[in-house]
mmCIF file of C-alpha atoms in Angstrom:
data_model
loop_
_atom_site.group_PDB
_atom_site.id
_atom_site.type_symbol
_atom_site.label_atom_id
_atom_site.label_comp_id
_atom_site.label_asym_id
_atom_site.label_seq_id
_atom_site.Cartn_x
_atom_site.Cartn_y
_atom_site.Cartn_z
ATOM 1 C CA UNK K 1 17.668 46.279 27.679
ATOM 2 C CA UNK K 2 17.973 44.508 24.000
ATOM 3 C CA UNK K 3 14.843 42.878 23.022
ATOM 4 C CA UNK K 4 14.325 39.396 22.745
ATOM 5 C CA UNK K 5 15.246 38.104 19.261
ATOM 6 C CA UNK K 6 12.130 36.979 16.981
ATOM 7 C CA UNK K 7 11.086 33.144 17.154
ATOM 8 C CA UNK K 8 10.902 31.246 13.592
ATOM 9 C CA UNK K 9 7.048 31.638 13.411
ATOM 10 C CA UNK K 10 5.127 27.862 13.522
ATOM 11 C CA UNK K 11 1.763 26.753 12.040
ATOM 12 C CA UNK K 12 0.798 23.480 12.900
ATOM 13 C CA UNK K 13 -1.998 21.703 10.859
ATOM 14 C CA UNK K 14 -3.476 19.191 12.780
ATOM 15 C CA UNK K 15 -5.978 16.592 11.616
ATOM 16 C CA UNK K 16 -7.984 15.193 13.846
ATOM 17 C CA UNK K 17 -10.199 11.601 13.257
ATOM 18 C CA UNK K 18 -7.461 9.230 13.240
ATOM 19 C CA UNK K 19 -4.585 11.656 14.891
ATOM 20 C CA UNK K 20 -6.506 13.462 18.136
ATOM 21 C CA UNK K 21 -9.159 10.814 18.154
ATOM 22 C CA UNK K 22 -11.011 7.977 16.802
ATOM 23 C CA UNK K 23 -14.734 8.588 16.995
ATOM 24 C CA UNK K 24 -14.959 9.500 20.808
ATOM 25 C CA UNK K 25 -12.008 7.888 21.702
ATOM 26 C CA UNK K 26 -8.552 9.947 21.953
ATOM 27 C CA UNK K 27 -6.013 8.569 20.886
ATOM 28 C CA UNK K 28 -3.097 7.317 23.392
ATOM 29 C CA UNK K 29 -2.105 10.427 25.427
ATOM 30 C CA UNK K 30 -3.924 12.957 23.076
ATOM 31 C CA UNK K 31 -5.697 15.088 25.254
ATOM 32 C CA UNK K 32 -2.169 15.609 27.493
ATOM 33 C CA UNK K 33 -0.508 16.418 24.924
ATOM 34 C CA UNK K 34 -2.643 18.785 23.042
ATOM 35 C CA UNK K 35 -3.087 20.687 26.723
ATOM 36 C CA UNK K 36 1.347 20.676 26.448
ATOM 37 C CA UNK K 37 0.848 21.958 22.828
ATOM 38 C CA UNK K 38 -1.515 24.645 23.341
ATOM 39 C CA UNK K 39 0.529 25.694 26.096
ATOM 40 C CA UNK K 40 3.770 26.116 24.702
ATOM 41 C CA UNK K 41 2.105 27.237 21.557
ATOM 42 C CA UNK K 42 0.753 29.983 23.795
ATOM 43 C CA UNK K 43 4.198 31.579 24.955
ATOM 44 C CA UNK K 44 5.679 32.261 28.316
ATOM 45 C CA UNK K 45 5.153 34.428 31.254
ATOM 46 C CA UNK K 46 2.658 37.689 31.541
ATOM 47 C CA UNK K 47 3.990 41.128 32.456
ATOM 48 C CA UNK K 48 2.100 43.171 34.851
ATOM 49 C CA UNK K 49 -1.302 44.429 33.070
ATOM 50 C CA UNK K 50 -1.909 41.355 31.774
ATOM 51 C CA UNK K 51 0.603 41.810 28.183
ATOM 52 C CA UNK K 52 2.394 38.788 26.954
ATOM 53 C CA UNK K 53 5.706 39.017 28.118
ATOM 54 C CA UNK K 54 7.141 37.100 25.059
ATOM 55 C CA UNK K 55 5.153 36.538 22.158
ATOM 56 C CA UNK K 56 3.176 33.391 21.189
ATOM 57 C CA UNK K 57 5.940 30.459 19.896
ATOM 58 C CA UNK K 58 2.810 29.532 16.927
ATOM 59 C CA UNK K 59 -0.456 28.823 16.455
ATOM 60 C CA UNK K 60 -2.885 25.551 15.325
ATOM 61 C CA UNK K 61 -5.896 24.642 13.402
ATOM 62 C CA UNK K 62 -7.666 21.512 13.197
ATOM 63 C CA UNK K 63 -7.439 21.036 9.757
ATOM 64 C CA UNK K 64 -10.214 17.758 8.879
ATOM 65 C CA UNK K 65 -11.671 16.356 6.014
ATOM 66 C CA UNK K 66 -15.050 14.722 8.648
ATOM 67 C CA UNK K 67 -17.901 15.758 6.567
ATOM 68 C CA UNK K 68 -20.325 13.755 8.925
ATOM 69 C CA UNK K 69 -20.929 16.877 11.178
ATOM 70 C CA UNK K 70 -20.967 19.904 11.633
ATOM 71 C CA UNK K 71 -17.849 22.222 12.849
ATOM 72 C CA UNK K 72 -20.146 22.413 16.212
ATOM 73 C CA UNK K 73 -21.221 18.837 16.532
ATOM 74 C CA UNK K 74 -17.387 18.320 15.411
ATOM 75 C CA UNK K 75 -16.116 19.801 18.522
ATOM 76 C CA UNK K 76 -18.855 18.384 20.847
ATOM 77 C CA UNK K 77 -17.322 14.587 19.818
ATOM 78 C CA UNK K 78 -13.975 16.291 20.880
ATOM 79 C CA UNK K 79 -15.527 17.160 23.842
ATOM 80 C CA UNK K 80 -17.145 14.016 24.957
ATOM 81 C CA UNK K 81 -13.294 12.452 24.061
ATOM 82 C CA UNK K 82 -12.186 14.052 26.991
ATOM 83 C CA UNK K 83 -10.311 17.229 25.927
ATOM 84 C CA UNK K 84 -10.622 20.614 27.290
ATOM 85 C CA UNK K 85 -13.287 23.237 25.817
ATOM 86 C CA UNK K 86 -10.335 26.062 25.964
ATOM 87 C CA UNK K 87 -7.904 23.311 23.549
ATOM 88 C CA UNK K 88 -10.681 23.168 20.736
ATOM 89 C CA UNK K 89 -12.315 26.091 20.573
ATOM 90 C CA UNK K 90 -14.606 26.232 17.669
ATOM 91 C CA UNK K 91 -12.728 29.008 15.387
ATOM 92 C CA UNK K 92 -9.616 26.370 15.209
ATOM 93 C CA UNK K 93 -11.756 24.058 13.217
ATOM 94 C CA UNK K 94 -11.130 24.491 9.392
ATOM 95 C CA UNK K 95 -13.002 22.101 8.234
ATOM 96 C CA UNK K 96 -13.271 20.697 3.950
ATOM 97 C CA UNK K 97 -17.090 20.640 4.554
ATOM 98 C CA UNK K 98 -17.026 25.074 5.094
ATOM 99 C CA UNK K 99 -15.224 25.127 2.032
ATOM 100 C CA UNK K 100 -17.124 23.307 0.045
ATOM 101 C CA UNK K 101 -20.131 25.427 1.464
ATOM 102 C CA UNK K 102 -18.344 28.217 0.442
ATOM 103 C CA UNK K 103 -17.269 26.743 -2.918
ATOM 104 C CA UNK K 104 -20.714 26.102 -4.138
ATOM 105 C CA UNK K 105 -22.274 29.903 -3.268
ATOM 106 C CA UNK K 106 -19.796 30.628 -5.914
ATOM 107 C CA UNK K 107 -21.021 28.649 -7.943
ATOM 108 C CA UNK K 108 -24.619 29.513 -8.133
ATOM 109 C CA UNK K 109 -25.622 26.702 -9.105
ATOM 110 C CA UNK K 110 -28.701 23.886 -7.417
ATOM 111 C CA UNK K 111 -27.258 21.196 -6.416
ATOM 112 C CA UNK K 112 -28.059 17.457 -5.338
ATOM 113 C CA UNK K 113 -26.391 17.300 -1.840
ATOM 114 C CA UNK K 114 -24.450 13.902 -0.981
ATOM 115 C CA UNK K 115 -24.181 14.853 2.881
ATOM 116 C CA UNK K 116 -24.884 13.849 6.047
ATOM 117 C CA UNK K 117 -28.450 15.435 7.565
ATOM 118 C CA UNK K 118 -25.524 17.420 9.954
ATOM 119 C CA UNK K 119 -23.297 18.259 7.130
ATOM 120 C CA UNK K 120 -26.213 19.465 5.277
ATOM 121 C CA UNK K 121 -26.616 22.601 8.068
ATOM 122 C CA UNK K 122 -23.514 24.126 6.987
ATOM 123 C CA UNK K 123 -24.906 24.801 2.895
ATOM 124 C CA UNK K 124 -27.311 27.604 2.920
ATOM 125 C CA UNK K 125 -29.275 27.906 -0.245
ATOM 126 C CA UNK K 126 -28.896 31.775 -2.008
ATOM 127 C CA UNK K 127 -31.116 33.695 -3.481
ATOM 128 C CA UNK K 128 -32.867 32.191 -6.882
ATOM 129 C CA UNK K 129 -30.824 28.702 -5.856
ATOM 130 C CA UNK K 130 -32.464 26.191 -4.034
ATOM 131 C CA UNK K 131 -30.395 23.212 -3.526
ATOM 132 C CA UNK K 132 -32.206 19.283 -2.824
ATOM 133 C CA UNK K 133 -31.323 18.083 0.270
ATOM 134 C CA UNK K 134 -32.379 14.064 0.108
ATOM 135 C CA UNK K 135 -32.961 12.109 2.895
ATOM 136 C CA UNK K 136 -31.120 8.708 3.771
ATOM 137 C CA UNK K 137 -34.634 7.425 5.244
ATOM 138 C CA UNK K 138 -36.645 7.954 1.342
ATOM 139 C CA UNK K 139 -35.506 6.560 -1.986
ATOM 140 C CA UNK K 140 -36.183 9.050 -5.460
ATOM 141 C CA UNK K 141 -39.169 6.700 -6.154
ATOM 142 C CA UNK K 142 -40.907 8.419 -2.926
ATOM 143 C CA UNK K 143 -40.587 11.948 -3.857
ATOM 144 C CA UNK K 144 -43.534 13.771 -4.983
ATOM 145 C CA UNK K 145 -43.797 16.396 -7.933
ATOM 146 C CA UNK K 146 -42.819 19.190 -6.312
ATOM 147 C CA UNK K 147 -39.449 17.538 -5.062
ATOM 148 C CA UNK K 148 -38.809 15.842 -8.200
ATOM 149 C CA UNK K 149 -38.829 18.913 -9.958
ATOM 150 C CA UNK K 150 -36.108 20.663 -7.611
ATOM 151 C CA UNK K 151 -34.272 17.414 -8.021
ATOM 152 C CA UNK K 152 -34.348 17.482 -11.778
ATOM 153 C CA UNK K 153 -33.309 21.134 -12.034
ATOM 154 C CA UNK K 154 -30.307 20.584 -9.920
ATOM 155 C CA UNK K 155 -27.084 21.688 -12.492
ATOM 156 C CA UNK K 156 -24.315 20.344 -9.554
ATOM 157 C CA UNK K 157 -23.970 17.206 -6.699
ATOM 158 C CA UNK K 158 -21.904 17.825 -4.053
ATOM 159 C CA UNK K 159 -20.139 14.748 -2.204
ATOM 160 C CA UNK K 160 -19.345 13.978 0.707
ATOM 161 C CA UNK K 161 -19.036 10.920 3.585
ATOM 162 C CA UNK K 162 -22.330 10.548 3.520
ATOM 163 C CA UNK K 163 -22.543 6.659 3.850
ATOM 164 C CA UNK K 164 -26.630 6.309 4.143
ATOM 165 C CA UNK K 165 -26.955 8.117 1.014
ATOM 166 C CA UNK K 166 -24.316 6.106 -1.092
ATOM 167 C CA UNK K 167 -26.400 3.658 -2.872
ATOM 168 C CA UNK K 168 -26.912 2.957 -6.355
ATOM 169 C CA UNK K 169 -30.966 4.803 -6.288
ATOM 170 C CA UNK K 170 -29.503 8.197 -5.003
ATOM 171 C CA UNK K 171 -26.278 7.370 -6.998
ATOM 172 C CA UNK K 172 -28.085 7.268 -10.263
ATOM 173 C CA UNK K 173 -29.444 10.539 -9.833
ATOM 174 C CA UNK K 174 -26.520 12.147 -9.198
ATOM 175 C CA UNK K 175 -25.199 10.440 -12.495
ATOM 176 C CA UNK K 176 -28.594 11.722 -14.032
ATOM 177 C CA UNK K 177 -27.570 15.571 -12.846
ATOM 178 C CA UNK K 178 -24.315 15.298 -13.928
ATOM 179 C CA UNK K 179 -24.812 13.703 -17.232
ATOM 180 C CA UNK K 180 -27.853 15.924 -18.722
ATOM 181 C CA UNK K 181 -30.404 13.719 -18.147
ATOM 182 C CA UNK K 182 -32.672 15.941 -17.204
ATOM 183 C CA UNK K 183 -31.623 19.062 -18.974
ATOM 184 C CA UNK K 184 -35.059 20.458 -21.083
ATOM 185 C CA UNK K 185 -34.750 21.719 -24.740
ATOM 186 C CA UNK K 186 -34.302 24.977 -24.763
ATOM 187 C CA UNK K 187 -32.666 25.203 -21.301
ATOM 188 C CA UNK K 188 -29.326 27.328 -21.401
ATOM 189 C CA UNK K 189 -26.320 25.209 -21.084
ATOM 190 C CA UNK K 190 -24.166 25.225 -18.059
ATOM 191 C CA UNK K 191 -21.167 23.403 -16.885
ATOM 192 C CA UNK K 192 -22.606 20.804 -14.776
ATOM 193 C CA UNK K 193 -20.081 19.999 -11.696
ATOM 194 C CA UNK K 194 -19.125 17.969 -8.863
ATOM 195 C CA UNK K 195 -17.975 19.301 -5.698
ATOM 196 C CA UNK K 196 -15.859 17.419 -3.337
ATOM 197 C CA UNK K 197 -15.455 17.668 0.263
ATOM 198 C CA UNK K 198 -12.475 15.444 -0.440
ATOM 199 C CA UNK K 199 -11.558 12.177 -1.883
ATOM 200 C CA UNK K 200 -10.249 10.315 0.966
ATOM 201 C CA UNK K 201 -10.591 6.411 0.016
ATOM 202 C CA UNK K 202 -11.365 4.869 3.196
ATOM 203 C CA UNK K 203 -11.145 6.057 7.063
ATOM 204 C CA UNK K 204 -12.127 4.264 10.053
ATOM 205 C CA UNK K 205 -14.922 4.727 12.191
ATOM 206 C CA UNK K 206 -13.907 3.258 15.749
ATOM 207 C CA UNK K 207 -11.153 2.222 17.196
ATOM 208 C CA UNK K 208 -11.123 -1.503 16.837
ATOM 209 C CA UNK K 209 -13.627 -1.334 13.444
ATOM 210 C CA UNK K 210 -12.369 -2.301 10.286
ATOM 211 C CA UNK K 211 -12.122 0.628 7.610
ATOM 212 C CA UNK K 212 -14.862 1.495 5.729
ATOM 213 C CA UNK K 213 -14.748 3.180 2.205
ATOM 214 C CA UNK K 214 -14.954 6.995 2.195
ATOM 215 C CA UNK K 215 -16.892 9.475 -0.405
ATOM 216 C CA UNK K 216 -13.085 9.098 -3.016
ATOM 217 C CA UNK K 217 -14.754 5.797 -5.198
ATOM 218 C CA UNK K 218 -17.661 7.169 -4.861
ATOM 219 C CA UNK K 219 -16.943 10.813 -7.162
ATOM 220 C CA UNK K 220 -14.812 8.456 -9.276
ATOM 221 C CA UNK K 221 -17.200 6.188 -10.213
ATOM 222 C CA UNK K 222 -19.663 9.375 -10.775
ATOM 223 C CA UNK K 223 -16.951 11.086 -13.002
ATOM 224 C CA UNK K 224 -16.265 7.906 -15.401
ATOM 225 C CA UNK K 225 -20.068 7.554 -16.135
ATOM 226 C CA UNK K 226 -20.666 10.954 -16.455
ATOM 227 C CA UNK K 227 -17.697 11.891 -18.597
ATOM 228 C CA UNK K 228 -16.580 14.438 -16.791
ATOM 229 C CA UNK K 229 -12.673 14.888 -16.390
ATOM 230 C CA UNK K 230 -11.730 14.044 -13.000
ATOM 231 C CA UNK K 231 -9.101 18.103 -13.033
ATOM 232 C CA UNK K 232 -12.969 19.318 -13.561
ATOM 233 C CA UNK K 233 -14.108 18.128 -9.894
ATOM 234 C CA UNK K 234 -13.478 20.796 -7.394
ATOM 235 C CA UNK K 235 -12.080 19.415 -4.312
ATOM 236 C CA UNK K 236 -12.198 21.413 -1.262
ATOM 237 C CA UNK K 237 -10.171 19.663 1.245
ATOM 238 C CA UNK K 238 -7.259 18.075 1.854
ATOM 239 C CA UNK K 239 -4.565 17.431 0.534
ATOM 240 C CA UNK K 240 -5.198 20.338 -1.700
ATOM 241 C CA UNK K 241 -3.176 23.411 -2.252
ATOM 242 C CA UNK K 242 -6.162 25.526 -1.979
ATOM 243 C CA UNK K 243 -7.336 24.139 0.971
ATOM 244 C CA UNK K 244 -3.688 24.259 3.119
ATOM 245 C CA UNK K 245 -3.042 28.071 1.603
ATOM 246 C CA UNK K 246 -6.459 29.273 2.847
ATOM 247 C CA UNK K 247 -6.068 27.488 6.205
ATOM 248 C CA UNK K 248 -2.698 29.137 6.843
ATOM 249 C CA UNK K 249 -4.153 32.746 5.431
ATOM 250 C CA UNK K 250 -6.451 32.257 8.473
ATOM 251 C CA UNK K 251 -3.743 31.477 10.742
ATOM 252 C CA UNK K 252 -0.996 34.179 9.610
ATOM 253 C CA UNK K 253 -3.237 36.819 8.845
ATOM 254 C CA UNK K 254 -0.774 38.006 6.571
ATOM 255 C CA UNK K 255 1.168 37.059 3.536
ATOM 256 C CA UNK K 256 3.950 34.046 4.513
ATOM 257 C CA UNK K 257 6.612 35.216 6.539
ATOM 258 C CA UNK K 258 10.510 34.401 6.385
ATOM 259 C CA UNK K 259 11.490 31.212 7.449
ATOM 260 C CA UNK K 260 8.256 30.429 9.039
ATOM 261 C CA UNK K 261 7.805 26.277 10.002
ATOM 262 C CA UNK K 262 4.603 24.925 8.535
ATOM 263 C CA UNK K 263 3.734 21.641 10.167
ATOM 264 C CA UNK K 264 0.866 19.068 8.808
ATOM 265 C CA UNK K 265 0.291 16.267 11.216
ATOM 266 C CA UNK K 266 -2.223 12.991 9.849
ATOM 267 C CA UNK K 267 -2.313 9.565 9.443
ATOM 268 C CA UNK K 268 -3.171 8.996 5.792
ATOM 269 C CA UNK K 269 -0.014 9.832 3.729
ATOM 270 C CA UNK K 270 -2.008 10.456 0.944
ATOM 271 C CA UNK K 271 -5.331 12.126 2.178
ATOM 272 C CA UNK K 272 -3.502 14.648 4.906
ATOM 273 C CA UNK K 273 0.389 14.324 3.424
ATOM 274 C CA UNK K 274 -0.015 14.460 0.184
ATOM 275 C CA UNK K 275 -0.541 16.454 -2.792
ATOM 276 C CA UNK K 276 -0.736 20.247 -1.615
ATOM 277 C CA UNK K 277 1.415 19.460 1.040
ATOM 278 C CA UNK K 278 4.162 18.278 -0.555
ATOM 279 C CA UNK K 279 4.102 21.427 -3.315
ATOM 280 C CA UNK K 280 3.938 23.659 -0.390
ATOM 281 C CA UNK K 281 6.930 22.430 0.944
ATOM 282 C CA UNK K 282 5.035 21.932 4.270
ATOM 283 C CA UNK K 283 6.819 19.552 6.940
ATOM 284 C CA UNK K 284 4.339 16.208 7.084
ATOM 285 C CA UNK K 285 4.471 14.130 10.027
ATOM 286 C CA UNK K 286 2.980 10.692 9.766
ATOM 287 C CA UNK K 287 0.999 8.980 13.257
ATOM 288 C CA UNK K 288 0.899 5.187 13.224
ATOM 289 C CA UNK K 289 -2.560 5.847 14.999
ATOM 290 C CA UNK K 290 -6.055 5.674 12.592
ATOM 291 C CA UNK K 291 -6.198 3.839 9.501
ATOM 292 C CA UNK K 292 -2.574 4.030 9.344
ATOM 293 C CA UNK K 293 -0.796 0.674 7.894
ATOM 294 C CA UNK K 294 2.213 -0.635 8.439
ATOM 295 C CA UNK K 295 4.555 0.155 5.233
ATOM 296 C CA UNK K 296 2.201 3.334 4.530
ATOM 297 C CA UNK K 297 5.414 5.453 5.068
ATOM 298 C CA UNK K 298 7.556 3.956 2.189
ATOM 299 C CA UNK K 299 3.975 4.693 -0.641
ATOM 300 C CA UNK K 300 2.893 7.750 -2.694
ATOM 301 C CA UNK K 301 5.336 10.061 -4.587
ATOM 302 C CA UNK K 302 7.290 11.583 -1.066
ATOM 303 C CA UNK K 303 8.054 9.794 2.228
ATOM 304 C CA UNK K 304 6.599 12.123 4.900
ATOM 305 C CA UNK K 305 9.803 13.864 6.608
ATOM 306 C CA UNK K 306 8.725 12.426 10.291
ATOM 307 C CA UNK K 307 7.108 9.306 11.802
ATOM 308 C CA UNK K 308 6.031 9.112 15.205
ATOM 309 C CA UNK K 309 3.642 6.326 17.085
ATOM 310 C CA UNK K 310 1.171 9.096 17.976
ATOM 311 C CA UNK K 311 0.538 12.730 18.125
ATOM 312 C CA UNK K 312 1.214 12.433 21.827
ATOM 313 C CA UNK K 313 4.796 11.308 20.782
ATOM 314 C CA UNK K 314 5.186 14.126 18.163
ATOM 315 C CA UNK K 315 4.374 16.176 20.814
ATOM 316 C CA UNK K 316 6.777 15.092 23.196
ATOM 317 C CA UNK K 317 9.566 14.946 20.213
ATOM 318 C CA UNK K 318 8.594 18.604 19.075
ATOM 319 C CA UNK K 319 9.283 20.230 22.866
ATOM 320 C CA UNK K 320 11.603 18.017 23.853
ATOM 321 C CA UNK K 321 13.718 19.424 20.673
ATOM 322 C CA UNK K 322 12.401 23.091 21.187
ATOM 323 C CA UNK K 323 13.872 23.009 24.936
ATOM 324 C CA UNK K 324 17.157 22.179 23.893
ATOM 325 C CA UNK K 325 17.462 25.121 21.018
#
């Protein structure tokens, strides 16, 4: 009996506020469809012993920029939108906020931490580095000697959606960190950085709220007064190059294979679609769902290659054209 020719491997990189939901909402005919997904995904029938009869068709991350929470609390507000715990297990998150984590114990440097209290759980401080973790209920003016020294010796600020801590007090000591201000004579010199968890411009926070500005004016506004050059920011998620390659590593395991189908799936064409995406070469699929506009299709340097109403209706397009190859 001839074995059953090889499927064209397929990656799909979802994102997920604004495509698979919008704060605990889902959006229209999300969790259906990502049960349909993950099921075809998963391949067909199961031979006696419990071996896949025919190999998985692809696999999926959730590939998000949310820097509010945590991976875990991230998947407990897909949980309370309704869909299953087997559809978004926790090792399918690949999230910009683990790799800035991971970006900054690299670095080795203290830093000031623009992040939400949950975000905040994911940076672990290394050995000799002890990073200031401000809170959004205390102002610098309240700190006491102790913390205002670990603030001043802070060499980095990381950034994030953090939109308690986004106010011109803890903003002008990030701009104080970044610009020297606190260096001592004597002190060796260091490269002082800012680290990104992305530089989305806006997003929206519920369904029928208006959008609200993200951490991207934010890092600007922090690079022009500090002089620092904006290539010199590290950005850690999307739309980055860096950030879609390592997602993909995680998903292949293995170095790319012939004629593999990478798929990203958002609705910001520049946040999720662009950049990285388009060197790549990946496939981007727009959703009119999120802080979508109408017209965002025909901006930024590439029309995305697809546009559907809704990941639901991706989904249905996708295996509706996979059933008739």
């Amino acid at each position: 009996m001839s074995a059953a020719p090889l499927r064209r491997p397929l990656h799909i990189l979802l994102d997920l506020s604004g495509t698979l939901h919008i704060g605990d909402t889902p959006t229209p005919g999300a969790v259906a469809a990502l049960g349909r997904l993950r099921a075809w995904l998963a391949g067909g029938s199961q031979q006696q012993g419990g071996s896949s009869a025919t190999p998985a068709r692809g696999s999926l991350r959730f590939c998000s920029n949310t820097t509010k929470a945590s991976p875990a609390k991230l998947r407990q507000t897909l949980l309370a939108a309704g869909f299953a715990p087997h559809d978004v297990p926790e090792a399918a998150l690949y999230t910009s906020l683990s790799a800035a984590a991971r970006a900054l114990a690299q670095l080795r440097q203290p830093a000031l931490l623009l992040l939400s209290p949950s975000a905040m759980e994911v940076v672990h401080d290394e050995p000799g580095t002890e990073h200031f973790r401000p809170s959004p209920k205390r102002l610098p003016a309240e700190l006491d000697a102790q913390e205002r020294r670990r603030l001043e010796a802070c060499t980095a600020v990381v950034v994030g959606l953090a939109p308690e801590l986004m106010r011109a007090e803890w903003l002008d000591e990030a701009f104080r960190v970044l610009s020297g201000e606190y260096a001592r004579p004597g002190e060796p010199s260091v490269e002082r950085r800012i680290i990104a968890t992305h530089r989305a411009n806006y997003f929206r926070p519920a369904p029928d709220a208006p959008l609200s500005m993200g951490p991207g004016p934010f890092i600007t506004a922090l690079e022009t007064a500090a002089r620092i050059d904006a290539k010199r920011t590290q950005v850690c998620g999307k739309p980055t190059a860096e950030f879609f390659q390592g997602c993909l590593r995680e998903m292949r395991g293995a170095e790319p294979l012939e004629g593999e189908r990478n798929i990203v799936i958002g609705d910001d064409v520049d946040a999720d679609l662009g950049d990285g995406a388009v060197a790549l070469g990946l496939e981007r699929v727009l959703v009119k769902t999120g802080k979508y506009r109408d017209g965002d299709e025909k901006r930024g340097a590439k029309p995305p290659d697809a546009l559907h109403d809704s990941f639901a209706a991706w989904v249905d397009s996708l295996l509706s054209q996979e059933s008739g190859q």
